[in-house]
Amino acid sequence: MGSRAGPPPSPDAPAPQQGRNPPLPDGRLTMDGFARWLLSAVTPEAERVPYVRRQAAAVLHLWRLDRMTAAVELLVDELAGNAVRHARTPFSVTLTWDGHTLRGEVTDVNPLPPQPKHSPAPDDLGGRGLLLVSRLADRWGFEGHSRGKTVWFELEPAMHAG
């Protein structure tokens, strides 16, 4: 598949309709033995997080993985939100599907690793996001590299089949 260029919709734009021909997601889509989507250079602004979430949902719809949408939206929302709140740098989002495992990644240029709170106090306003990621994802982690870090998650639909 090719790529679709153009400016992203405003954060207030309605979500894409799931009609006969829904719009292609922004970013770069490739098919080379597996499916890969990359949305790069997302600005670290809170209003970009819902946009990223909608784009990830559009990718899953295109790949016919609609049953995974709710979980992936929560995971992408948390990791993109963390990039905005903590890294405060532009970030990229990648989804990869090999037919068995969906992998999501959020990469930013802040080298500090994520700091999950293992036991947040009941009155803490935050600190539960990575706990949610650990419960929702089949696997998750982070990788430091010379230009920052990548926080990733993996989901296997077969593990969640009813």
Coordinates of C-alpha atoms in Angstrom, one line a residue:
M1 CA 0.0 0.0 0.0
G2 CA 1.2 3.5 -0.6
S3 CA 1.1 6.6 1.6
R4 CA -1.3 9.4 2.1
A5 CA 0.0 12.8 2.7
G6 CA -1.7 16.0 3.8
P7 CA -2.4 17.9 6.9
P8 CA -4.0 16.1 9.8
P9 CA -7.6 17.0 10.6
S10 CA -8.2 19.4 13.4
P11 CA -8.6 17.8 16.8
D12 CA -12.2 18.8 16.8
A13 CA -13.0 17.0 13.5
P14 CA -15.5 14.2 13.8
A15 CA -14.1 10.6 13.9
P16 CA -14.0 8.9 10.5
Q17 CA -17.3 7.2 9.5
Q18 CA -17.2 3.4 9.1
G19 CA -19.0 3.5 5.8
R20 CA -18.3 1.6 2.6
N21 CA -15.1 3.5 1.8
P22 CA -13.7 5.0 5.1
P23 CA -10.8 7.4 4.6
L24 CA -7.3 6.0 4.7
P25 CA -5.4 6.8 7.9
D26 CA -2.8 9.5 7.9
G27 CA 0.8 8.3 8.0
R28 CA 2.7 5.7 6.0
L29 CA 1.2 2.3 5.3
T30 CA 3.4 -0.5 3.9
M31 CA 2.9 -4.2 3.1
D32 CA 6.1 -6.2 2.8
G33 CA 5.4 -9.6 4.3
F34 CA 3.5 -7.9 7.1
A35 CA 1.5 -4.8 7.6
R36 CA 3.1 -1.6 9.0
W37 CA 1.7 1.8 9.8
L38 CA 3.9 4.8 10.9
L39 CA 2.7 8.2 12.0
S40 CA 5.8 10.3 12.5
A41 CA 6.6 13.6 14.1
V42 CA 3.5 14.0 16.1
T43 CA 3.7 17.3 18.1
P44 CA 3.7 16.8 21.9
E45 CA 0.3 18.5 22.5
A46 CA -2.5 17.0 24.5
E47 CA -5.0 17.6 21.7
R48 CA -3.0 15.3 19.4
V49 CA -3.6 12.2 21.5
P50 CA -7.3 11.8 20.4
Y51 CA -6.2 12.3 16.8
V52 CA -3.5 9.5 17.2
R53 CA -6.1 7.2 18.8
R54 CA -8.6 7.8 15.8
Q55 CA -5.8 7.1 13.3
A56 CA -4.9 3.8 15.0
A57 CA -8.6 2.8 15.0
A58 CA -8.7 3.6 11.2
V59 CA -5.7 1.4 10.7
L60 CA -7.2 -1.5 12.6
H61 CA -10.4 -1.2 10.6
L62 CA -8.4 -1.3 7.3
W63 CA -6.6 -4.4 8.5
R64 CA -9.9 -6.0 9.6
L65 CA -8.9 -6.1 13.2
D66 CA -11.9 -4.2 14.5
R67 CA -12.3 -6.6 17.5
M68 CA -8.9 -5.2 18.8
T69 CA -9.9 -1.5 18.5
A70 CA -11.0 -0.8 22.1
A71 CA -7.8 -2.3 23.6
V72 CA -5.5 -0.7 21.1
E73 CA -7.1 2.7 21.5
L74 CA -6.6 2.5 25.3
L75 CA -3.0 1.4 24.9
V76 CA -2.1 4.0 22.2
D77 CA -3.9 6.7 24.2
E78 CA -1.9 5.9 27.3
L79 CA 1.5 5.7 25.6
A80 CA 0.9 8.8 23.4
G81 CA -0.4 10.7 26.5
N82 CA 2.8 9.7 28.3
A83 CA 4.9 11.0 25.5
V84 CA 3.1 14.3 25.7
R85 CA 3.1 14.6 29.5
H86 CA 6.6 13.2 30.3
A87 CA 8.8 13.2 27.2
R88 CA 7.5 16.5 25.9
T89 CA 9.2 15.8 22.5
P90 CA 7.7 15.0 19.1
F91 CA 6.9 11.3 18.9
S92 CA 6.1 8.6 16.4
V93 CA 3.5 5.9 16.6
T94 CA 3.9 2.5 14.8
L95 CA 1.5 -0.4 14.5
T96 CA 2.7 -3.7 13.0
W97 CA 0.6 -6.8 12.2
D98 CA 2.2 -10.1 11.1
G99 CA -1.0 -12.1 11.1
H100 CA -0.5 -13.3 14.7
T101 CA 0.7 -10.4 16.8
L102 CA -0.2 -6.7 16.7
R103 CA 2.7 -4.6 18.0
G104 CA 2.3 -1.0 18.9
E105 CA 5.2 1.4 19.5
V106 CA 5.5 5.0 20.6
T107 CA 9.0 6.5 20.1
D108 CA 10.1 9.8 21.5
V109 CA 13.5 11.5 21.8
N110 CA 13.6 11.7 25.6
P111 CA 16.0 9.0 26.9
L112 CA 14.4 8.7 30.3
P113 CA 12.7 5.3 30.7
P114 CA 9.0 5.1 31.7
Q115 CA 8.5 5.1 35.5
P116 CA 5.5 2.9 36.3
K117 CA 4.0 3.2 39.8
H118 CA 3.5 -0.2 41.2
S119 CA 1.3 0.9 44.0
P120 CA -0.2 4.4 43.5
A121 CA -2.1 5.8 46.5
P122 CA -5.9 5.8 46.2
D123 CA -5.9 9.7 46.1
D124 CA -3.1 10.0 43.5
L125 CA -4.4 11.8 40.4
G126 CA -2.2 9.9 38.0
G127 CA 0.3 7.0 37.9
R128 CA -2.0 4.2 36.9
G129 CA -1.5 4.3 33.1
L130 CA 1.3 1.9 32.8
L131 CA -0.5 -0.5 35.2
L132 CA -3.4 -0.4 32.7
V133 CA -0.9 -1.1 29.9
S134 CA 0.5 -4.1 31.8
R135 CA -2.9 -5.6 32.4
L136 CA -4.3 -4.9 28.9
A137 CA -1.3 -5.9 26.8
D138 CA 0.0 -9.5 26.4
R139 CA 3.5 -8.1 26.6
W140 CA 4.9 -4.6 26.9
G141 CA 8.2 -2.9 27.6
F142 CA 10.6 -0.2 26.5
E143 CA 13.9 0.0 24.6
G144 CA 16.4 2.8 25.0
H145 CA 18.4 3.8 22.0
S146 CA 20.7 6.5 20.9
R147 CA 17.9 8.9 20.0
G148 CA 15.5 8.4 22.9
K149 CA 13.3 5.4 23.7
T150 CA 10.5 3.2 22.3
V151 CA 7.7 2.0 24.6
W152 CA 5.9 -0.9 23.0
F153 CA 3.0 -3.4 23.6
E154 CA 1.9 -6.6 21.9
L155 CA -1.5 -8.2 21.6
E156 CA -2.3 -11.6 20.2
P157 CA -6.0 -11.9 19.2
A158 CA -5.9 -15.7 19.5
M159 CA -5.1 -15.3 23.2
H160 CA -8.3 -13.3 23.7
A161 CA -10.7 -15.3 21.5
G162 CA -13.9 -16.2 23.2

